mmCIF file of C-alpha atoms and ligand atoms in Angstrom:
data_model
loop_
_atom_site.group_PDB
_atom_site.id
_atom_site.type_symbol
_atom_site.label_atom_id
_atom_site.label_comp_id
_atom_site.label_asym_id
_atom_site.label_seq_id
_atom_site.Cartn_x
_atom_site.Cartn_y
_atom_site.Cartn_z
ATOM 1 C CA UNK Y 1 111.246 99.882 96.736
ATOM 2 C CA UNK Y 2 110.450 100.352 100.078
ATOM 3 C CA UNK Y 3 107.357 97.611 101.001
ATOM 4 C CA UNK Y 4 104.390 99.123 101.923
ATOM 5 C CA UNK Y 5 101.649 97.005 102.715
ATOM 6 C CA UNK Y 6 99.736 99.834 103.949
ATOM 7 C CA UNK Y 7 95.660 98.601 103.564
ATOM 8 C CA UNK Y 8 96.667 95.012 103.594
ATOM 9 C CA UNK Y 9 95.271 92.781 106.155
ATOM 10 C CA UNK Y 10 97.563 89.771 108.147
ATOM 11 C CA UNK Y 11 97.105 86.987 109.923
ATOM 12 C CA UNK Y 12 99.629 85.272 111.709
ATOM 13 C CA UNK Y 13 99.876 82.167 113.816
ATOM 14 C CA UNK Y 14 101.742 81.611 116.806
ATOM 15 C CA UNK Y 15 102.600 85.180 117.135
ATOM 16 C CA UNK Y 16 102.725 86.341 121.033
ATOM 17 C CA UNK Y 17 106.496 85.084 120.326
ATOM 18 C CA UNK Y 18 109.301 83.974 119.298
ATOM 19 C CA UNK Y 19 109.394 84.243 114.913
ATOM 20 C CA UNK Y 20 105.725 84.947 115.022
ATOM 21 C CA UNK Y 21 106.289 87.895 117.049
ATOM 22 C CA UNK Y 22 109.430 89.519 114.708
ATOM 23 C CA UNK Y 23 106.817 88.479 111.693
ATOM 24 C CA UNK Y 24 103.371 90.232 113.198
ATOM 25 C CA UNK Y 25 106.246 93.262 114.377
ATOM 26 C CA UNK Y 26 107.610 93.725 110.910
ATOM 27 C CA UNK Y 27 104.104 93.440 108.936
ATOM 28 C CA UNK Y 28 102.926 96.249 111.093
ATOM 29 C CA UNK Y 29 105.946 98.184 111.067
ATOM 30 C CA UNK Y 30 105.590 97.475 106.743
ATOM 31 C CA UNK Y 31 101.840 99.063 107.354
ATOM 32 C CA UNK Y 32 99.884 96.162 107.202
ATOM 33 C CA UNK Y 33 96.646 95.703 109.904
ATOM 34 C CA UNK Y 34 97.985 92.299 112.041
ATOM 35 C CA UNK Y 35 95.683 89.913 113.858
ATOM 36 C CA UNK Y 36 97.708 87.924 116.448
ATOM 37 C CA UNK Y 37 97.020 84.685 117.156
ATOM 38 C CA UNK Y 38 97.853 82.560 120.065
ATOM 39 C CA UNK Y 39 95.996 79.623 122.188
ATOM 40 C CA UNK Y 40 95.837 82.332 125.122
ATOM 41 C CA UNK Y 41 93.296 84.946 124.308
ATOM 42 C CA UNK Y 42 94.546 87.794 126.765
ATOM 43 C CA UNK Y 43 98.215 87.015 125.935
ATOM 44 C CA UNK Y 44 97.210 87.472 122.284
ATOM 45 C CA UNK Y 45 95.791 91.033 122.956
ATOM 46 C CA UNK Y 46 98.293 92.071 125.077
ATOM 47 C CA UNK Y 47 100.301 91.542 122.477
ATOM 48 C CA UNK Y 48 98.341 93.036 119.846
ATOM 49 C CA UNK Y 49 97.700 96.273 122.048
ATOM 50 C CA UNK Y 50 101.874 96.412 122.111
ATOM 51 C CA UNK Y 51 101.896 96.557 118.158
ATOM 52 C CA UNK Y 52 99.202 99.534 117.978
ATOM 53 C CA UNK Y 53 95.391 99.748 116.961
ATOM 54 C CA UNK Y 54 96.341 98.204 113.439
ATOM 55 C CA UNK Y 55 96.719 94.868 115.283
ATOM 56 C CA UNK Y 56 93.728 92.764 117.071
ATOM 57 C CA UNK Y 57 94.581 89.562 118.962
ATOM 58 C CA UNK Y 58 92.904 86.316 118.532
ATOM 59 C CA UNK Y 59 92.903 82.635 120.005
ATOM 60 C CA UNK Y 60 92.270 79.381 118.825
ATOM 61 C CA UNK Y 61 94.662 76.084 118.983
ATOM 62 C CA UNK Y 62 95.473 75.704 115.207
ATOM 63 C CA UNK Y 63 94.798 72.252 115.295
ATOM 64 C CA UNK Y 64 90.981 72.333 116.220
ATOM 65 C CA UNK Y 65 89.127 73.487 112.871
ATOM 66 C CA UNK Y 66 86.351 75.341 114.646
ATOM 67 C CA UNK Y 67 88.795 77.701 116.324
ATOM 68 C CA UNK Y 68 90.812 78.516 113.349
ATOM 69 C CA UNK Y 69 87.086 79.199 111.445
ATOM 70 C CA UNK Y 70 86.235 81.298 114.896
ATOM 71 C CA UNK Y 71 89.699 82.881 115.378
ATOM 72 C CA UNK Y 72 89.371 83.842 111.477
ATOM 73 C CA UNK Y 73 85.967 85.247 111.585
ATOM 74 C CA UNK Y 74 86.510 87.746 114.945
ATOM 75 C CA UNK Y 75 90.078 88.651 112.833
ATOM 76 C CA UNK Y 76 88.362 89.492 110.217
ATOM 77 C CA UNK Y 77 85.442 91.333 111.858
ATOM 78 C CA UNK Y 78 88.015 93.753 113.698
ATOM 79 C CA UNK Y 79 90.477 93.781 110.509
ATOM 80 C CA UNK Y 80 88.815 93.416 107.758
ATOM 81 C CA UNK Y 81 89.525 90.520 104.711
ATOM 82 C CA UNK Y 82 92.508 88.770 105.020
ATOM 83 C CA UNK Y 83 94.715 88.982 102.479
ATOM 84 C CA UNK Y 84 97.963 87.750 104.233
ATOM 85 C CA UNK Y 85 98.181 84.473 106.049
ATOM 86 C CA UNK Y 86 101.711 83.210 107.773
ATOM 87 C CA UNK Y 87 100.943 79.755 109.357
ATOM 88 C CA UNK Y 88 103.819 80.307 111.825
ATOM 89 C CA UNK Y 89 102.440 78.110 114.647
ATOM 90 C CA UNK Y 90 104.406 75.326 115.709
ATOM 91 C CA UNK Y 91 106.039 72.758 118.563
ATOM 92 C CA UNK Y 92 107.924 69.838 119.015
ATOM 93 C CA UNK Y 93 108.011 67.155 120.766
ATOM 94 C CA UNK Y 94 111.329 65.197 119.975
ATOM 95 C CA UNK Y 95 112.586 61.465 120.686
ATOM 96 C CA UNK Y 96 114.236 58.933 118.839
ATOM 97 C CA UNK Y 97 111.515 56.892 116.873
ATOM 98 C CA UNK Y 98 111.554 53.862 119.366
ATOM 99 C CA UNK Y 99 110.054 56.150 122.100
ATOM 100 C CA UNK Y 100 108.057 58.129 120.281
ATOM 101 C CA UNK Y 101 104.077 57.827 121.276
ATOM 102 C CA UNK Y 102 100.962 57.812 119.292
ATOM 103 C CA UNK Y 103 100.376 61.443 121.027
ATOM 104 C CA UNK Y 104 104.066 63.019 119.903
ATOM 105 C CA UNK Y 105 103.115 62.099 116.927
ATOM 106 C CA UNK Y 106 99.582 63.482 116.877
ATOM 107 C CA UNK Y 107 100.268 66.597 118.550
ATOM 108 C CA UNK Y 108 103.343 67.682 116.695
ATOM 109 C CA UNK Y 109 101.302 66.771 113.335
ATOM 110 C CA UNK Y 110 98.124 68.049 113.863
ATOM 111 C CA UNK Y 111 99.203 71.715 115.242
ATOM 112 C CA UNK Y 112 102.439 72.381 112.257
ATOM 113 C CA UNK Y 113 100.845 70.426 109.600
ATOM 114 C CA UNK Y 114 96.809 70.109 110.178
ATOM 115 C CA UNK Y 115 96.958 73.357 111.430
ATOM 116 C CA UNK Y 116 97.915 75.398 108.301
ATOM 117 C CA UNK Y 117 95.697 73.115 106.430
ATOM 118 C CA UNK Y 118 92.864 74.530 108.492
ATOM 119 C CA UNK Y 119 93.554 77.947 108.075
ATOM 120 C CA UNK Y 120 94.577 77.952 104.717
ATOM 121 C CA UNK Y 121 90.712 76.137 104.045
ATOM 122 C CA UNK Y 122 89.568 78.913 106.620
ATOM 123 C CA UNK Y 123 91.057 82.292 104.611
ATOM 124 C CA UNK Y 124 91.653 81.246 101.011
ATOM 125 C CA UNK Y 125 87.932 81.505 99.648
ATOM 126 C CA UNK Y 126 88.119 85.214 100.444
ATOM 127 C CA UNK Y 127 91.193 85.765 98.915
ATOM 128 C CA UNK Y 128 90.223 83.947 95.809
ATOM 129 C CA UNK Y 129 87.111 86.148 95.698
ATOM 130 C CA UNK Y 130 89.413 88.671 95.731
ATOM 131 C CA UNK Y 131 91.960 87.576 93.279
ATOM 132 C CA UNK Y 132 95.167 88.384 95.083
ATOM 133 C CA UNK Y 133 95.977 86.384 98.474
ATOM 134 C CA UNK Y 134 99.794 85.422 100.097
ATOM 135 C CA UNK Y 135 100.008 82.460 101.876
ATOM 136 C CA UNK Y 136 103.644 81.700 103.685
ATOM 137 C CA UNK Y 137 104.162 78.624 105.612
ATOM 138 C CA UNK Y 138 107.070 78.333 107.915
ATOM 139 C CA UNK Y 139 108.526 74.698 107.776
ATOM 140 C CA UNK Y 140 112.088 74.022 108.553
ATOM 141 C CA UNK Y 141 115.466 73.015 107.408
ATOM 142 C CA UNK Y 142 115.272 69.571 109.281
ATOM 143 C CA UNK Y 143 111.937 69.121 106.510
ATOM 144 C CA UNK Y 144 114.263 68.649 103.875
ATOM 145 C CA UNK Y 145 117.116 67.242 105.891
ATOM 146 C CA UNK Y 146 115.669 65.326 108.360
ATOM 147 C CA UNK Y 147 117.492 64.968 111.909
ATOM 148 C CA UNK Y 148 117.695 62.385 114.507
ATOM 149 C CA UNK Y 149 115.343 62.788 117.231
ATOM 150 C CA UNK Y 150 112.718 64.631 115.111
ATOM 151 C CA UNK Y 151 110.900 62.355 113.052
ATOM 152 C CA UNK Y 152 107.697 63.597 114.102
ATOM 153 C CA UNK Y 153 108.527 67.162 113.668
ATOM 154 C CA UNK Y 154 110.654 66.707 110.061
ATOM 155 C CA UNK Y 155 107.847 65.057 108.942
ATOM 156 C CA UNK Y 156 105.209 67.610 109.804
ATOM 157 C CA UNK Y 157 107.671 69.843 107.788
ATOM 158 C CA UNK Y 158 108.069 68.392 105.312
ATOM 159 C CA UNK Y 159 104.423 67.856 104.827
ATOM 160 C CA UNK Y 160 104.228 71.586 104.780
ATOM 161 C CA UNK Y 161 106.098 71.809 101.449
ATOM 162 C CA UNK Y 162 104.041 69.144 100.148
ATOM 163 C CA UNK Y 163 100.821 71.174 100.899
ATOM 164 C CA UNK Y 164 102.932 74.529 99.996
ATOM 165 C CA UNK Y 165 103.551 73.189 96.430
ATOM 166 C CA UNK Y 166 100.022 71.662 95.840
ATOM 167 C CA UNK Y 167 97.999 74.688 97.219
ATOM 168 C CA UNK Y 168 100.380 77.068 95.041
ATOM 169 C CA UNK Y 169 99.550 75.060 91.894
ATOM 170 C CA UNK Y 170 95.671 75.038 92.657
ATOM 171 C CA UNK Y 171 95.914 78.767 93.726
ATOM 172 C CA UNK Y 172 98.032 80.830 90.823
ATOM 173 C CA UNK Y 173 95.088 81.162 88.388
ATOM 174 C CA UNK Y 174 93.274 83.367 91.141
ATOM 175 C CA UNK Y 175 96.824 84.841 91.825
ATOM 176 C CA UNK Y 176 96.878 84.053 95.295
ATOM 177 C CA UNK Y 177 100.865 83.594 96.321
ATOM 178 C CA UNK Y 178 102.176 80.143 98.475
ATOM 179 C CA UNK Y 179 105.447 79.666 99.667
ATOM 180 C CA UNK Y 180 107.335 78.316 102.048
ATOM 181 C CA UNK Y 181 110.192 79.506 104.811
ATOM 182 C CA UNK Y 182 112.761 76.606 105.946
ATOM 183 C CA UNK Y 183 114.595 78.187 108.870
ATOM 184 C CA UNK Y 184 117.844 76.525 110.299
ATOM 185 C CA UNK Y 185 118.362 77.559 114.098
ATOM 186 C CA UNK Y 186 117.093 80.555 115.352
ATOM 187 C CA UNK Y 187 117.530 81.794 118.763
ATOM 188 C CA UNK Y 188 113.682 81.491 120.459
ATOM 189 C CA UNK Y 189 112.257 79.792 123.178
ATOM 190 C CA UNK Y 190 111.868 76.840 121.168
ATOM 191 C CA UNK Y 191 115.760 76.325 120.552
ATOM 192 C CA UNK Y 192 116.638 77.581 124.362
ATOM 193 C CA UNK Y 193 116.506 74.421 125.865
ATOM 194 C CA UNK Y 194 119.692 73.028 123.840
ATOM 195 C CA UNK Y 195 122.466 72.499 125.822
ATOM 196 C CA UNK Y 196 125.799 75.064 125.301
ATOM 197 C CA UNK Y 197 127.835 71.835 123.686
ATOM 198 C CA UNK Y 198 124.791 71.073 121.066
ATOM 199 C CA UNK Y 199 124.836 75.029 120.919
ATOM 200 C CA UNK Y 200 128.658 75.241 119.582
ATOM 201 C CA UNK Y 201 128.334 71.981 117.337
ATOM 202 C CA UNK Y 202 125.734 73.829 115.416
ATOM 203 C CA UNK Y 203 127.542 77.105 115.079
ATOM 204 C CA UNK Y 204 130.426 75.459 113.846
ATOM 205 C CA UNK Y 205 128.218 74.303 110.471
ATOM 206 C CA UNK Y 206 126.504 77.933 109.937
ATOM 207 C CA UNK Y 207 128.906 79.353 106.914
ATOM 208 C CA UNK Y 208 127.840 83.118 109.020
ATOM 209 C CA UNK Y 209 129.149 82.069 112.166
ATOM 210 C CA UNK Y 210 126.245 82.756 114.049
ATOM 211 C CA UNK Y 211 122.554 81.471 115.059
ATOM 212 C CA UNK Y 212 119.398 82.758 113.169
ATOM 213 C CA UNK Y 213 117.562 85.949 114.909
ATOM 214 C CA UNK Y 214 113.784 86.066 114.672
ATOM 215 C CA UNK Y 215 114.096 88.931 112.346
ATOM 216 C CA UNK Y 216 116.092 87.302 109.930
ATOM 217 C CA UNK Y 217 113.420 85.069 109.428
ATOM 218 C CA UNK Y 218 110.566 88.085 109.561
ATOM 219 C CA UNK Y 219 112.657 89.968 106.728
ATOM 220 C CA UNK Y 220 112.051 87.064 104.502
ATOM 221 C CA UNK Y 221 108.004 87.075 105.028
ATOM 222 C CA UNK Y 222 107.910 90.656 104.648
ATOM 223 C CA UNK Y 223 109.333 90.077 101.164
ATOM 224 C CA UNK Y 224 107.393 87.394 100.367
ATOM 225 C CA UNK Y 225 103.863 89.313 101.444
ATOM 226 C CA UNK Y 226 104.902 92.419 99.052
ATOM 227 C CA UNK Y 227 104.866 93.421 95.535
ATOM 228 C CA UNK Y 228 108.554 92.602 95.237
ATOM 229 C CA UNK Y 229 108.401 88.923 95.300
ATOM 230 C CA UNK Y 230 104.977 88.886 92.739
ATOM 231 C CA UNK Y 231 106.660 86.167 90.436
ATOM 232 C CA UNK Y 232 107.677 83.952 93.274
ATOM 233 C CA UNK Y 233 105.479 80.924 93.578
ATOM 234 C CA UNK Y 234 105.481 77.207 95.359
ATOM 235 C CA UNK Y 235 109.138 77.646 96.634
ATOM 236 C CA UNK Y 236 110.901 76.666 99.626
ATOM 237 C CA UNK Y 237 113.253 79.668 100.643
ATOM 238 C CA UNK Y 238 116.127 78.310 102.991
ATOM 239 C CA UNK Y 239 117.081 80.808 106.094
ATOM 240 C CA UNK Y 240 119.552 78.852 107.893
ATOM 241 C CA UNK Y 241 123.047 81.335 107.618
ATOM 242 C CA UNK Y 242 124.236 78.579 105.165
ATOM 243 C CA UNK Y 243 124.099 75.665 107.707
ATOM 244 C CA UNK Y 244 123.273 73.814 105.058
ATOM 245 C CA UNK Y 245 124.631 74.463 101.058
HETATM 246 P P1 NDP O 301 108.229 79.337 119.965
HETATM 247 O O1 NDP O 301 108.248 78.364 120.478
HETATM 248 O O2 NDP O 301 109.225 80.519 120.542
HETATM 249 O O3 NDP O 301 106.672 79.973 119.584
HETATM 250 C C1 NDP O 301 105.595 79.218 118.955
HETATM 251 C C2 NDP O 301 104.329 79.906 118.850
HETATM 252 O O4 NDP O 301 103.570 79.180 118.209
HETATM 253 C C3 NDP O 301 103.777 80.567 120.128
HETATM 254 O O5 NDP O 301 103.460 81.926 119.414
HETATM 255 C C4 NDP O 301 102.808 79.723 120.449
HETATM 256 O O6 NDP O 301 101.760 80.680 120.883
HETATM 257 C C5 NDP O 301 102.207 79.240 119.059
HETATM 258 N N1 NDP O 301 101.565 77.826 119.172
HETATM 259 C C6 NDP O 301 102.402 76.578 119.089
HETATM 260 N N2 NDP O 301 101.070 75.595 118.976
HETATM 261 C C7 NDP O 301 100.038 76.721 119.062
HETATM 262 C C8 NDP O 301 99.113 75.550 118.303
HETATM 263 N N3 NDP O 301 98.444 74.437 118.290
HETATM 264 N N4 NDP O 301 97.749 76.924 118.045
HETATM 265 C C9 NDP O 301 98.176 78.248 118.031
HETATM 266 N N5 NDP O 301 99.583 78.472 118.244
HETATM 267 C C10 NDP O 301 100.246 77.832 118.920
HETATM 268 O O7 NDP O 301 108.768 79.132 118.062
HETATM 269 P P2 NDP O 301 109.714 79.861 117.400
HETATM 270 O O8 NDP O 301 109.035 80.728 117.296
HETATM 271 O O9 NDP O 301 110.929 79.358 117.386
HETATM 272 O O10 NDP O 301 109.285 78.799 115.745
HETATM 273 C C11 NDP O 301 108.130 79.585 115.513
HETATM 274 C C12 NDP O 301 107.897 78.705 114.104
HETATM 275 O O11 NDP O 301 109.140 78.513 113.370
HETATM 276 C C13 NDP O 301 107.181 76.995 114.161
HETATM 277 O O12 NDP O 301 106.775 76.654 113.354
HETATM 278 C C14 NDP O 301 109.078 76.121 114.285
HETATM 279 O O13 NDP O 301 108.358 75.267 114.053
HETATM 280 C C15 NDP O 301 109.407 77.006 113.038
HETATM 281 N N6 NDP O 301 111.118 77.053 113.198
HETATM 282 C C16 NDP O 301 111.764 77.626 114.171
HETATM 283 C C17 NDP O 301 112.565 77.248 114.053
HETATM 284 C C18 NDP O 301 113.830 77.807 115.399
HETATM 285 O O14 NDP O 301 115.456 77.178 115.265
HETATM 286 N N7 NDP O 301 114.126 78.360 116.813
HETATM 287 C C19 NDP O 301 113.906 76.809 113.088
HETATM 288 C C20 NDP O 301 113.223 76.245 112.272
HETATM 289 C C21 NDP O 301 111.670 76.522 111.899
HETATM 290 P P3 NDP O 301 101.380 80.464 122.058
HETATM 291 O O15 NDP O 301 101.885 79.602 123.145
HETATM 292 O O16 NDP O 301 100.548 81.301 123.123
HETATM 293 O O17 NDP O 301 99.745 79.400 122.211
#
């Protein structure tokens, strides 16, 4: 079966670069209309223009509920009701716990976890009415394993798993399927800063012997957004090349 998302509208947060951009490209390639979302409207619009005329760029900080509601409304006005929501926007403020400030904690939890709550609340009513929807949350392997120096980030990603499972249970009767993808180490701006030595050590732990590419995550999103995944909800799919087995 070929994945065909023609007629569907996707809204992908954090799709101006990295994993989100690969997700937007994959969904667009499968025929979906795509809302490209970042904090900078010009950047979001230029990425959308590079995809093609079935894409529109809108801006919001996902941590801000009013901005999310406005961005969802703006995307729906151009592209139609959202069928596929991908909560990919995320950021890090890494430090050992003793040095984490309240601001480091709040910034990460507000964007990574509360942001997903905001977008789900803003889009799920429409999905309920149409009795159809897919919500795909991009978590992280560290949400399952924890990680030194990332207590705030790991907590936000573990929280996304609880959110995923709860919303999956609440809305399964409306045919809204909610899943979480937990990527391992994927090469993007977020992981660029990692020193060469740490990179080499990490590589030794990855069974498939290579770092992940944004497309590795995008392929899994495409699957979960498609009819192929019609009987999967409330799950966490690990996409880490066998880093944690
Ligand atoms: P990048 O830093 O490369 O990109 C992050 C994206 O999120 C950008 O498009 C950015 O847009 C957007 N963004 C960040 N904060 C906000 C916000 N508050 N509101 C709206 N948009 C925001 O990250 P990656 O592509 O590496 O990561 C994408 C997701 O995958 C994240 O959730 C991350 O936690 C997760 N992940 C990544 C892994 C990796 O190894 N790279 C591993 C596991 C999970 P802009 O700056 O234009 O606003």
